[in-house]
Each structure stands twice: as C-alpha cells, then as structure tokens.
C-alpha cells in the first residue's frame, strides 16, 4: 500500500473503492456533475488544496473532462495536480454495458496504471523516494505546439489527435491540456525525439 500526501479527487464511490485498495490517501468523491451546484464541496476542496494539495483523477471520457475543466477553473492552480488515465476500451465488471464512449473509467483501471498516472502527475509518495531527481528543465510552450503544427493551424486538431493516440493520452485533451500533460511526462528533448520517431 502506497501512502500519498495529496488528497485525490475522483468522480464517484466506485472510483474511491478502487483507489482505497491501491493507495493510503484521503480520497474525496465529487458525485459526478452534482459538484457544479455544490458550493460547500467546492469550498471544502479549496481548503484541502491549500492544506495538502489535490490530485484530480477523473475518467478519460468527455464527462470526466467537463468535470476536470470545471475544477481547473475553480481551484488554485498551484495546489492542484492533474493525473490522467489512458484511453482503454472496455467495460467495468459491475456494469451491464460499457459507458457511452466505451472506455474504462478510473474504477476499471489496473492498480499499476493508476500508480503510474499518480507518479506522472507528481504525487508525493511518503516513505519511499520514487520521484525522479529534480532537474531544472526547459518546458514546452504554446509557441512550440504552434511551430510543430499541433495548435492554431490547418489540420492541427487531426495532428494532435494522432499524437494523443500514439502517446496513449486521452483523446479529449485540449491544446492546453496536451501542453500540461507533455510537460508532466517528458523533457523537451524526450518529446522532440518521440515526435521524430512518429514522423
């Protein structure tokens, strides 16, 4: 069982059950879209973010991204980390049919996939030093994405979609979300190498 300092925010109770079997951390459920009308819950999340830091871990479908983007705009950015699960098609055991987009949610992910997502987001694992050594590195910028044809140009959405698929990142990431994910996952040099391999 891995102990994590930050509070992990998930959509529902089944996601919470999955996480509680993998990590020893405070896990808060949002109750799906009901968080949009719940001022008290949002205030509670703000306090938790200030005190311990938050990690947002939503499903990789459209609904998950609506919730994630709402929280991004409502919570202090410097206290919130974003953990992304990959697009994996399938259905959870408890469900009769797969979700609308046919993707597994957080509750259907294997423990290692969730741990990897948390590590990439920069979760603080207590009692073990598994974080890579801190290196000052030059981040990718919006200008880089534009120059590489991944934003703001003809065909950039299609290029972005191809890249997201190749990197096993959720297909609903915006250009800004992609930039954030790339800077979490890769150094500039690593990303440029990956891009060369793909072309």
Short mmCIF file of C-alpha atoms in Angstrom, two decimals:
data_model
loop_
_atom_site.label_atom_id
_atom_site.label_comp_id
_atom_site.label_asym_id
_atom_site.label_seq_id
_atom_site.Cartn_x
_atom_site.Cartn_y
_atom_site.Cartn_z
CA UNK A 1 0.00 0.00 0.00
CA UNK A 2 1.48 3.33 -1.09
CA UNK A 3 0.97 6.37 1.11
CA UNK A 4 0.27 9.60 -0.76
CA UNK A 5 0.35 13.06 0.82
CA UNK A 6 -2.09 14.83 -1.50
CA UNK A 7 -5.86 14.43 -1.43
CA UNK A 8 -7.09 12.55 -4.51
CA UNK A 9 -10.32 13.76 -6.08
CA UNK A 10 -12.42 11.23 -8.04
CA UNK A 11 -15.86 11.26 -9.65
CA UNK A 12 -17.73 8.61 -7.65
CA UNK A 13 -17.71 5.98 -4.92
CA UNK A 14 -16.66 3.07 -7.17
CA UNK A 15 -13.55 5.06 -8.15
CA UNK A 16 -12.91 5.67 -4.45
CA UNK A 17 -13.23 1.93 -3.69
CA UNK A 18 -10.67 1.13 -6.40
CA UNK A 19 -8.19 3.71 -5.08
CA UNK A 20 -8.59 2.68 -1.45
CA UNK A 21 -7.29 -0.78 -2.40
CA UNK A 22 -4.15 0.68 -4.02
CA UNK A 23 -3.13 3.77 -2.03
CA UNK A 24 -3.31 5.02 1.52
CA UNK A 25 -4.58 8.55 0.88
CA UNK A 26 -7.54 10.80 1.50
CA UNK A 27 -9.90 10.24 -1.43
CA UNK A 28 -12.80 12.65 -1.96
CA UNK A 29 -15.69 11.90 -4.30
CA UNK A 30 -17.34 14.65 -6.34
CA UNK A 31 -20.64 12.93 -7.03
CA UNK A 32 -20.21 13.49 -10.76
CA UNK A 33 -21.85 16.63 -12.18
CA UNK A 34 -23.51 17.45 -8.82
CA UNK A 35 -20.26 19.22 -7.86
CA UNK A 36 -21.29 22.07 -10.23
CA UNK A 37 -24.09 23.07 -7.83
CA UNK A 38 -22.35 22.25 -4.57
CA UNK A 39 -20.65 25.37 -3.16
CA UNK A 40 -19.83 23.64 0.13
CA UNK A 41 -18.00 20.80 -1.64
CA UNK A 42 -16.01 23.30 -3.72
CA UNK A 43 -15.07 25.29 -0.61
CA UNK A 44 -14.02 22.04 1.07
CA UNK A 45 -11.84 21.15 -1.93
CA UNK A 46 -10.23 24.62 -1.84
CA UNK A 47 -9.33 24.14 1.83
CA UNK A 48 -7.91 20.68 1.15
CA UNK A 49 -5.92 22.06 -1.78
CA UNK A 50 -4.39 24.79 0.42
CA UNK A 51 -3.60 22.37 3.24
CA UNK A 52 -2.41 19.20 1.47
CA UNK A 53 -2.59 19.73 -2.28
CA UNK A 54 -5.03 17.94 -4.58
CA UNK A 55 -4.69 15.44 -7.39
CA UNK A 56 -7.61 15.37 -9.84
CA UNK A 57 -8.18 11.87 -11.23
CA UNK A 58 -11.28 11.72 -13.44
CA UNK A 59 -12.31 9.31 -16.20
CA UNK A 60 -10.87 9.92 -19.66
CA UNK A 61 -14.29 10.34 -21.31
CA UNK A 62 -15.98 13.64 -22.23
CA UNK A 63 -17.85 13.87 -18.90
CA UNK A 64 -14.61 13.39 -16.98
CA UNK A 65 -13.04 16.27 -18.87
CA UNK A 66 -16.02 18.58 -18.27
CA UNK A 67 -15.61 17.96 -14.52
CA UNK A 68 -11.80 18.30 -14.68
CA UNK A 69 -12.02 21.61 -16.56
CA UNK A 70 -14.59 22.96 -14.11
CA UNK A 71 -12.26 22.16 -11.20
CA UNK A 72 -9.29 23.69 -13.05
CA UNK A 73 -11.17 26.98 -13.21
CA UNK A 74 -12.41 26.82 -9.60
CA UNK A 75 -9.39 25.70 -7.59
CA UNK A 76 -5.94 27.27 -7.00
CA UNK A 77 -3.82 26.07 -9.93
CA UNK A 78 -0.57 25.92 -7.98
CA UNK A 79 -2.10 23.50 -5.45
CA UNK A 80 -3.70 21.07 -7.91
CA UNK A 81 -2.02 18.29 -9.91
CA UNK A 82 -3.67 16.55 -12.85
CA UNK A 83 -3.48 12.75 -13.16
CA UNK A 84 -4.59 11.25 -16.47
CA UNK A 85 -5.58 7.65 -17.10
CA UNK A 86 -5.13 6.36 -20.66
CA UNK A 87 -7.99 5.64 -23.07
CA UNK A 88 -8.61 1.92 -22.64
CA UNK A 89 -11.73 0.49 -24.23
CA UNK A 90 -13.85 -1.95 -22.28
CA UNK A 91 -16.46 -2.12 -19.54
CA UNK A 92 -16.34 -2.43 -15.77
CA UNK A 93 -17.39 -5.79 -14.31
CA UNK A 94 -20.34 -4.35 -12.37
CA UNK A 95 -21.86 -2.74 -15.48
CA UNK A 96 -24.15 -4.45 -17.98
CA UNK A 97 -22.93 -2.32 -20.88
CA UNK A 98 -19.91 -0.08 -21.45
CA UNK A 99 -20.22 3.69 -20.99
CA UNK A 100 -21.28 5.98 -23.82
CA UNK A 101 -17.73 6.24 -25.21
CA UNK A 102 -16.87 2.59 -24.48
CA UNK A 103 -13.89 3.48 -22.26
CA UNK A 104 -12.92 2.14 -18.87
CA UNK A 105 -13.15 4.66 -16.06
CA UNK A 106 -10.89 5.01 -13.04
CA UNK A 107 -12.67 2.11 -11.33
CA UNK A 108 -11.78 -0.26 -14.18
CA UNK A 109 -8.06 0.55 -14.28
CA UNK A 110 -5.40 -1.92 -13.15
CA UNK A 111 -3.54 -0.81 -9.99
CA UNK A 112 -0.26 -0.28 -11.86
CA UNK A 113 -1.95 2.04 -14.39
CA UNK A 114 -3.34 4.19 -11.57
CA UNK A 115 0.02 4.26 -9.75
CA UNK A 116 1.77 5.27 -12.98
CA UNK A 117 -0.79 8.07 -13.56
CA UNK A 118 -0.26 9.35 -9.99
CA UNK A 119 3.52 9.23 -10.34
CA UNK A 120 3.41 11.12 -13.63
CA UNK A 121 1.19 13.77 -12.03
CA UNK A 122 3.88 14.33 -9.41
CA UNK A 123 2.13 12.73 -6.41
CA UNK A 124 4.15 12.84 -3.20
CA UNK A 125 4.72 9.23 -2.20
CA UNK A 126 5.62 9.04 1.50
CA UNK A 127 8.13 6.55 2.97
CA UNK A 128 9.81 5.89 -0.36
CA UNK A 129 11.67 8.15 -2.67
CA UNK A 130 10.38 7.21 -6.07
CA UNK A 131 10.23 10.68 -7.53
CA UNK A 132 12.87 11.31 -10.19
CA UNK A 133 15.60 13.72 -9.12
CA UNK A 134 14.58 17.33 -9.62
CA UNK A 135 16.21 18.69 -12.74
CA UNK A 136 15.63 22.18 -13.96
CA UNK A 137 14.32 21.69 -17.45
CA UNK A 138 13.04 23.95 -20.13
CA UNK A 139 9.30 23.35 -20.53
CA UNK A 140 7.46 23.06 -23.83
CA UNK A 141 5.44 26.20 -24.63
CA UNK A 142 2.30 27.08 -26.61
CA UNK A 143 4.68 28.53 -29.21
CA UNK A 144 6.32 25.10 -29.58
CA UNK A 145 2.95 23.44 -30.18
CA UNK A 146 2.13 26.06 -32.81
CA UNK A 147 5.51 25.66 -34.56
CA UNK A 148 5.09 21.87 -34.56
CA UNK A 149 1.66 22.24 -36.17
CA UNK A 150 -0.15 20.89 -33.09
CA UNK A 151 -2.22 24.02 -32.42
CA UNK A 152 -3.67 27.03 -34.18
CA UNK A 153 -3.08 25.89 -37.76
CA UNK A 154 -4.83 23.96 -40.53
CA UNK A 155 -5.03 20.27 -39.62
CA UNK A 156 -3.63 20.85 -36.11
CA UNK A 157 -6.58 19.11 -34.40
CA UNK A 158 -6.02 15.98 -36.52
CA UNK A 159 -2.25 16.06 -35.78
CA UNK A 160 -2.99 16.46 -32.07
CA UNK A 161 -5.42 13.54 -32.18
CA UNK A 162 -2.79 11.31 -33.84
CA UNK A 163 -0.20 12.33 -31.23
CA UNK A 164 -2.58 11.72 -28.31
CA UNK A 165 -3.35 8.27 -29.68
CA UNK A 166 0.36 7.45 -30.16
CA UNK A 167 1.18 8.54 -26.60
CA UNK A 168 -1.85 6.74 -25.05
CA UNK A 169 -3.20 10.04 -23.74
CA UNK A 170 -6.94 10.80 -23.53
CA UNK A 171 -8.35 11.99 -26.85
CA UNK A 172 -10.33 14.83 -25.24
CA UNK A 173 -7.25 16.81 -24.17
CA UNK A 174 -7.30 20.40 -25.44
CA UNK A 175 -4.11 22.03 -26.74
CA UNK A 176 -3.58 23.49 -23.24
CA UNK A 177 -4.26 20.13 -21.59
CA UNK A 178 -1.85 18.46 -24.01
CA UNK A 179 0.85 21.01 -23.16
CA UNK A 180 0.34 20.40 -19.43
CA UNK A 181 0.44 16.60 -19.87
CA UNK A 182 3.56 16.72 -22.10
CA UNK A 183 5.44 18.88 -19.58
CA UNK A 184 4.48 16.46 -16.79
CA UNK A 185 5.57 13.40 -18.75
CA UNK A 186 8.56 14.40 -20.87
CA UNK A 187 11.53 16.70 -21.07
CA UNK A 188 11.66 18.88 -24.19
CA UNK A 189 14.40 16.62 -25.64
CA UNK A 190 12.43 13.41 -24.96
CA UNK A 191 9.33 14.83 -26.61
CA UNK A 192 11.22 16.03 -29.70
CA UNK A 193 12.76 12.55 -30.04
CA UNK A 194 9.33 10.91 -29.75
CA UNK A 195 7.95 13.31 -32.35
CA UNK A 196 10.79 12.45 -34.76
CA UNK A 197 10.11 8.73 -34.29
CA UNK A 198 6.43 9.26 -35.09
CA UNK A 199 7.06 11.13 -38.37
#
